[in-house]
Coordinates of C-alpha atoms in Angstrom, one line a residue:
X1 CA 111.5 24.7 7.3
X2 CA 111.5 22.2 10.0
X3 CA 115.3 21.3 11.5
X4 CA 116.3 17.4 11.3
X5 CA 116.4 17.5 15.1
X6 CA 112.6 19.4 15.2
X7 CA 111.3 16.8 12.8
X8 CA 112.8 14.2 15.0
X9 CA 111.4 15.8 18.1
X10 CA 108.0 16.1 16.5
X11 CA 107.6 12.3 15.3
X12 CA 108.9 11.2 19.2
X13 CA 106.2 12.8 20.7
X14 CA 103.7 11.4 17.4
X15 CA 104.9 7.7 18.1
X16 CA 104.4 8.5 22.2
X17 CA 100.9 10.0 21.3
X18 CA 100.1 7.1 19.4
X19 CA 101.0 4.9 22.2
X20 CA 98.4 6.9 24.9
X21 CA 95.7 7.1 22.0
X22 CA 95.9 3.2 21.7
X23 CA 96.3 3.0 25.6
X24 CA 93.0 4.4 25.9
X25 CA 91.0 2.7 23.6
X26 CA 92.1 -0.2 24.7
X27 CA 91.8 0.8 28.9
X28 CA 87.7 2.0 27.2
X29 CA 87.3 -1.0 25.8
X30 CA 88.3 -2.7 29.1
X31 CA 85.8 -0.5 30.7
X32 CA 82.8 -1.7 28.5
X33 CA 83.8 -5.6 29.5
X34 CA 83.6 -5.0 33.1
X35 CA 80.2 -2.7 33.0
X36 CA 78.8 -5.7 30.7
X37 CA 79.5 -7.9 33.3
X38 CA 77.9 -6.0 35.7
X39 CA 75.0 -5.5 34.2
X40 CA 74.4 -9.6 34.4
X41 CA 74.1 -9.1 37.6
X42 CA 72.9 -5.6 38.9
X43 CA 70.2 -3.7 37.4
X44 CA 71.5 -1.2 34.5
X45 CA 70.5 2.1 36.3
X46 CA 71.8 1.1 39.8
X47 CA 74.9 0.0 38.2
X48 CA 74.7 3.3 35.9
X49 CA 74.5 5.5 38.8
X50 CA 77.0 4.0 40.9
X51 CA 79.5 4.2 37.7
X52 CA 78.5 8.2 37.2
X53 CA 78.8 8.7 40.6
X54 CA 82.1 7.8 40.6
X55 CA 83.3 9.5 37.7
X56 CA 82.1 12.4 39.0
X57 CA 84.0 11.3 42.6
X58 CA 87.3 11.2 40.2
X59 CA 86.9 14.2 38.2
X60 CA 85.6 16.4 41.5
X61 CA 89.6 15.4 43.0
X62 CA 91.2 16.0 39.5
X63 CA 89.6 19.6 39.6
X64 CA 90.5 20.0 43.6
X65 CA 94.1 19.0 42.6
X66 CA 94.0 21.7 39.9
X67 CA 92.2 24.5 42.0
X68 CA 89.2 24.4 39.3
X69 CA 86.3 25.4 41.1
X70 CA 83.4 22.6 40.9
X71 CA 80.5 25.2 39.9
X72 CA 81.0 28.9 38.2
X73 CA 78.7 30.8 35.9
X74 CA 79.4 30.0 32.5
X75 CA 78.3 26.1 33.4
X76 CA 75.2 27.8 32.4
X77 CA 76.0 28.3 28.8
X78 CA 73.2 26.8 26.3
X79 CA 76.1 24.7 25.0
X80 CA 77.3 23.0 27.9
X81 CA 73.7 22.2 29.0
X82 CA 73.5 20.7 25.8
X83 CA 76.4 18.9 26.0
X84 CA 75.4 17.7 29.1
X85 CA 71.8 16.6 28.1
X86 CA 73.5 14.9 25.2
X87 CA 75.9 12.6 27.5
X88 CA 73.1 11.6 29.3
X89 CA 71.2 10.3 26.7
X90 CA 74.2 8.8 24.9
X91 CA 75.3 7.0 28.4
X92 CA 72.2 5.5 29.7
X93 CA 71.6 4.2 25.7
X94 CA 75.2 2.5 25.6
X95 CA 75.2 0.8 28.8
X96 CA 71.5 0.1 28.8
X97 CA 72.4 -1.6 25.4
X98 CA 75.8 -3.1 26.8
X99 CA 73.4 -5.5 28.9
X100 CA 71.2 -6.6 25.8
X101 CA 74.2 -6.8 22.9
X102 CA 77.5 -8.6 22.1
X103 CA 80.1 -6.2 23.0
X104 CA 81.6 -6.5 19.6
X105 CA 78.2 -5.7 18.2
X106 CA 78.0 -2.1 20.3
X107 CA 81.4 -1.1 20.2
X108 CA 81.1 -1.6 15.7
X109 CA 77.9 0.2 15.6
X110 CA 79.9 2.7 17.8
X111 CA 82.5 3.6 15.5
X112 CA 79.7 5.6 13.4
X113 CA 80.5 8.5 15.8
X114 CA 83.3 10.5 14.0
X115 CA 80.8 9.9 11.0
X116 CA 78.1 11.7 12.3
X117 CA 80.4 14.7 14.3
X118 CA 81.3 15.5 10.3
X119 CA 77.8 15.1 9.1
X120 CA 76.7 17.4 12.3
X121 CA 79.7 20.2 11.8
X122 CA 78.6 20.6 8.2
X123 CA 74.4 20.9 9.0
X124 CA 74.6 23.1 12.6
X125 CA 78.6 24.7 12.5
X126 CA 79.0 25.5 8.7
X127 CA 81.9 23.4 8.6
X128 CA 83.3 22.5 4.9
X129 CA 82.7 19.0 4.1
X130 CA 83.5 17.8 0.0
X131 CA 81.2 15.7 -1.4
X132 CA 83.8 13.0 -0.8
X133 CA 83.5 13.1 3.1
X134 CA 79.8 13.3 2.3
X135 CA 79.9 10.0 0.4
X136 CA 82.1 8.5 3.5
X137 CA 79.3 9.2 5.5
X138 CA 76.6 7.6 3.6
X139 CA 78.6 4.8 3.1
X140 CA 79.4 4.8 6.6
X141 CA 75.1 4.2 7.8
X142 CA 75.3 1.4 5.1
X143 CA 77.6 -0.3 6.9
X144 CA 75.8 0.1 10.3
X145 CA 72.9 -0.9 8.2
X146 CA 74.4 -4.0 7.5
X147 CA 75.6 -4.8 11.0
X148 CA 72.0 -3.8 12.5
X149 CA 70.0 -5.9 9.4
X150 CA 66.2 -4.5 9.7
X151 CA 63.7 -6.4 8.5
X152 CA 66.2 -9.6 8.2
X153 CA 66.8 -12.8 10.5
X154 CA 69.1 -11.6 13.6
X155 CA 67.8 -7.8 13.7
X156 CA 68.1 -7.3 17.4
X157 CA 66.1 -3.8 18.2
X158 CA 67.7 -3.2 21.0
X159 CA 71.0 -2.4 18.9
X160 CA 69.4 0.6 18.3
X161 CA 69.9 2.0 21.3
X162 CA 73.5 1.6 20.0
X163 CA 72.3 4.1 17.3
X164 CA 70.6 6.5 19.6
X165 CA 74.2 6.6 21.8
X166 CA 76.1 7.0 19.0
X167 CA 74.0 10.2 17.8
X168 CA 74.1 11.7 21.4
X169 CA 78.0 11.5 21.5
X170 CA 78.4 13.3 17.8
X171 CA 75.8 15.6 19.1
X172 CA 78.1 16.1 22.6
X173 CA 81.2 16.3 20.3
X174 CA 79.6 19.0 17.7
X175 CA 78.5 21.1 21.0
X176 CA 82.0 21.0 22.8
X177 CA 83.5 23.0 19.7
X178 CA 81.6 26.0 20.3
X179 CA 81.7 25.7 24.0
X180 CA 83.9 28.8 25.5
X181 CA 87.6 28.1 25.6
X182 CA 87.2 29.1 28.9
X183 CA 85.5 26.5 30.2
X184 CA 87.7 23.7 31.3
X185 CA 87.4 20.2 30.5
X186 CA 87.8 19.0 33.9
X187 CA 84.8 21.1 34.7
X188 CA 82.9 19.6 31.7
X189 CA 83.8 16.2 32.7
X190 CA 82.5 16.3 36.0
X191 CA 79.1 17.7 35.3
X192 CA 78.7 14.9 32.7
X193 CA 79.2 12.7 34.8
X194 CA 76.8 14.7 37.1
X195 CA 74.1 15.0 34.2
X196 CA 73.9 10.8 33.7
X197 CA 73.6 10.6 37.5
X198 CA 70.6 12.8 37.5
X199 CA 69.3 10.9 34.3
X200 CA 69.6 7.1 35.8
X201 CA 67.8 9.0 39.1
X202 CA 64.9 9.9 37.3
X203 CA 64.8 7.4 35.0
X204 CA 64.8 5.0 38.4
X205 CA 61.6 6.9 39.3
X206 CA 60.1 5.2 36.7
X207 CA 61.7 1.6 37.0
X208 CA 62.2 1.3 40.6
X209 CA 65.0 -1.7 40.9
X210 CA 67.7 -1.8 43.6
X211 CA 69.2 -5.2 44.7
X212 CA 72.2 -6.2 46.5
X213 CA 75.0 -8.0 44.6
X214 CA 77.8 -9.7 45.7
X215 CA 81.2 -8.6 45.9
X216 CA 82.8 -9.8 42.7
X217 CA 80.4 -7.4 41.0
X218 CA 81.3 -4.1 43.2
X219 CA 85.0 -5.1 42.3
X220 CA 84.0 -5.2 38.8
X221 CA 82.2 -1.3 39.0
X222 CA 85.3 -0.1 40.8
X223 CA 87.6 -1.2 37.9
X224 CA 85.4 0.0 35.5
X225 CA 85.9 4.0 37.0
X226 CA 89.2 3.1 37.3
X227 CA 89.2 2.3 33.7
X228 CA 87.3 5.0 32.4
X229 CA 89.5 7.5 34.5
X230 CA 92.6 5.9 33.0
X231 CA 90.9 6.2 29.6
X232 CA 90.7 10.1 30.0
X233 CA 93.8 10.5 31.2
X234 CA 95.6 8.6 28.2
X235 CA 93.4 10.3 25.7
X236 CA 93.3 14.0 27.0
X237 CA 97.8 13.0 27.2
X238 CA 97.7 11.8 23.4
X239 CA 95.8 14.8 22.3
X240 CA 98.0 17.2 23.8
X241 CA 101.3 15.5 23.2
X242 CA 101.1 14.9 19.3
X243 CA 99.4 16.2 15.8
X244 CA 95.2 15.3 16.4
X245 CA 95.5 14.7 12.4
X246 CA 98.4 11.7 13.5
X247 CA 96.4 10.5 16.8
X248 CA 92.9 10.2 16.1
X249 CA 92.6 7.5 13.6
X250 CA 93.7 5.1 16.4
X251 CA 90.3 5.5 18.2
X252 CA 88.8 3.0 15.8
X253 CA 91.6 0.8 17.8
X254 CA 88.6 0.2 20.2
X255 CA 87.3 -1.7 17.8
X256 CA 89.4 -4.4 17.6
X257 CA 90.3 -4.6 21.7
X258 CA 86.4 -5.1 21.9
X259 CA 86.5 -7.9 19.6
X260 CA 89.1 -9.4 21.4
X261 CA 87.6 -9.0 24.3
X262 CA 84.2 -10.1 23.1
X263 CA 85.5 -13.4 21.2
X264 CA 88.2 -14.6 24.5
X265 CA 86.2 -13.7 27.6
X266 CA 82.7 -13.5 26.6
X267 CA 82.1 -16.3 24.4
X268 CA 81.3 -14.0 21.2
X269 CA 81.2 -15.1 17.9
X270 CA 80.8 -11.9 15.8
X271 CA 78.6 -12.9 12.3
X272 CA 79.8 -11.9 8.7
X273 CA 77.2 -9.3 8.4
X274 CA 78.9 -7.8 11.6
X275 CA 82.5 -7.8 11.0
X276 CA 82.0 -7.1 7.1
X277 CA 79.6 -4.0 8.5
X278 CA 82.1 -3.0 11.1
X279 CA 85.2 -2.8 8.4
X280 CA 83.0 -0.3 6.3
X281 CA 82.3 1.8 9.1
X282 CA 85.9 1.8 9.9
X283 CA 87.4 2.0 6.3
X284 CA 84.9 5.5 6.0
X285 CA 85.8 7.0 9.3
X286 CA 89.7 6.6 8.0
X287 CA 88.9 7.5 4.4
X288 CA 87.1 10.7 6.1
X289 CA 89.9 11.8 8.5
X290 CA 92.2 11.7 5.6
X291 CA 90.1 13.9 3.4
X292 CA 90.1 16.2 6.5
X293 CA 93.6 16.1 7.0
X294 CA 94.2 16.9 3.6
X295 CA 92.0 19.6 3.5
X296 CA 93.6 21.1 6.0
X297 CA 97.1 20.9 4.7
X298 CA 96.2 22.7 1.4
X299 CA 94.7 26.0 2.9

């Protein structure tokens, strides 16, 4: 039985938890405004590059600081070149898509993510999922379905690069838990970061376009990897301090930062069909995290 001052102690460091989780989404959100903007006015793979670049800048002194080496063996695992491949593809589709769609219309399609990790865990880990989480899912697509409209008036293809991101970062998330223990995330992070570098460089290969921009915009990358640092640092801090099971509904937080953001700095003006859309992908997610959390309780 937990003590009245261990209960007390536990719900602190929930409530603190809580407070970095919605710290984060909100500093991630922040990130997506200020890449948007840049990609106005620099081309989506120099910008890209620049932003992974630094990441992996930020990550390579976060592993110095911790004596992590930078390269060991076990980088070669199947998984983590998986996981790798699959942050590339999910990065270059979200900010490639970031120049083309509202903010508020990438960051709801988004939220689809958790979705697909439990529709991924169940078909490649073996993971128990009730029929109820199942049905989540489904409903889940129809609510991207609804924001994404095919075959109606507003359908904007390019929103399904959205889809393509959001698929890559489930498939990164279902890799990462069956990547070795052993293998720290610092290391992870910085050769993600490294993998989306060699991506935009190939991909620039292919669609050659390098311009100078002027210094509001550079200001504007360098807050974004400040941002995203931030981000990882507040996020890795809430999953560590309190229960996951009390944290993690709080991601969908990003949601409504990127509204905000979207509606007072951007000019947005987010449809029916997207916010009714974005609410069912939401209301799932949450219905599906507490079926999980359940589960869990009763073994």
């Amino acid at each position: 039985m937990t003590s009245p001052s261990e209960f007390q102690t536990q719900s602190g460091d929930n409530l603190r938890a809580t407070g970095f989780m919605v710290g984060a989404m909100a500093l991630f959100a922040s990130e997506d405004f200020f890449v948007k903007r840049v990609t106005a006015d620099m081309p989506v793979l120099q910008a890209l590059i620049v932003l992974a670049i630094g990441g992996a800048v930020v990550f390579a002194v976060l592993c110095v600081r911790r004596n992590i080496p930078f390269v060991s063996a076990e980088l070669r695992h199947p998984l983590v070149v998986g996981r790798n491949l699959s942050e590339a593809i999910a990065t270059v589709a979200f900010v490639t898509a970031l120049s083309l769609v509202p903010l508020s219309l990438a960051s709801a399609i988004l939220q689809l993510t958790p979705l697909l990790v439990t529709a991924g865990a169940a078909i490649w880990l073996g993971e128990t999922v009730g029929w109820r989480r199942w049905t989540a899912v489904v409903v889940g697509l129809v609510g991207v379905f609804i924001i994404l409209r095919p075959g109606f008036e507003g359908f904007r293809p390019s929103a399904l690069l959205v889809l393509i991101a959001a698929v890559g970062l489930a498939t990164r998330d279902v890799m990462s838990r069956r990547i070795p223990k052993r293998i720290h995330s610092l290391q992870l992070s910085l050769w993600a970061y490294a993998a989306v570098t060699i991506a935009a460089g190939i991909c620039m290969i292919f669609v050659p376009t390098v311009e100078s921009a002027p210094f509001p915009v550079w200001r504007d990358l360098g807050a974004a990897i400040a941002l995203g640092a931030a981000a990882y640092i507040c996020l890795t801090t809430a999953t560590r301090m309190g229960d996951v099971s009390a944290v993690i509904p709080f991601r969908y937080t990003r949601l409504l930062f990127a509204l905000i953001l979207g509606i007072v700095f951007l000019g947005e003006r987010p449809d029916a069909a997207t916010l009714v859309g974005a609410a069912i992908v939401v209301g799932s997610g949450l219905y599906a995290l507490m079926r999980e959390r359940k589960r869990r309780s009763e073994r």
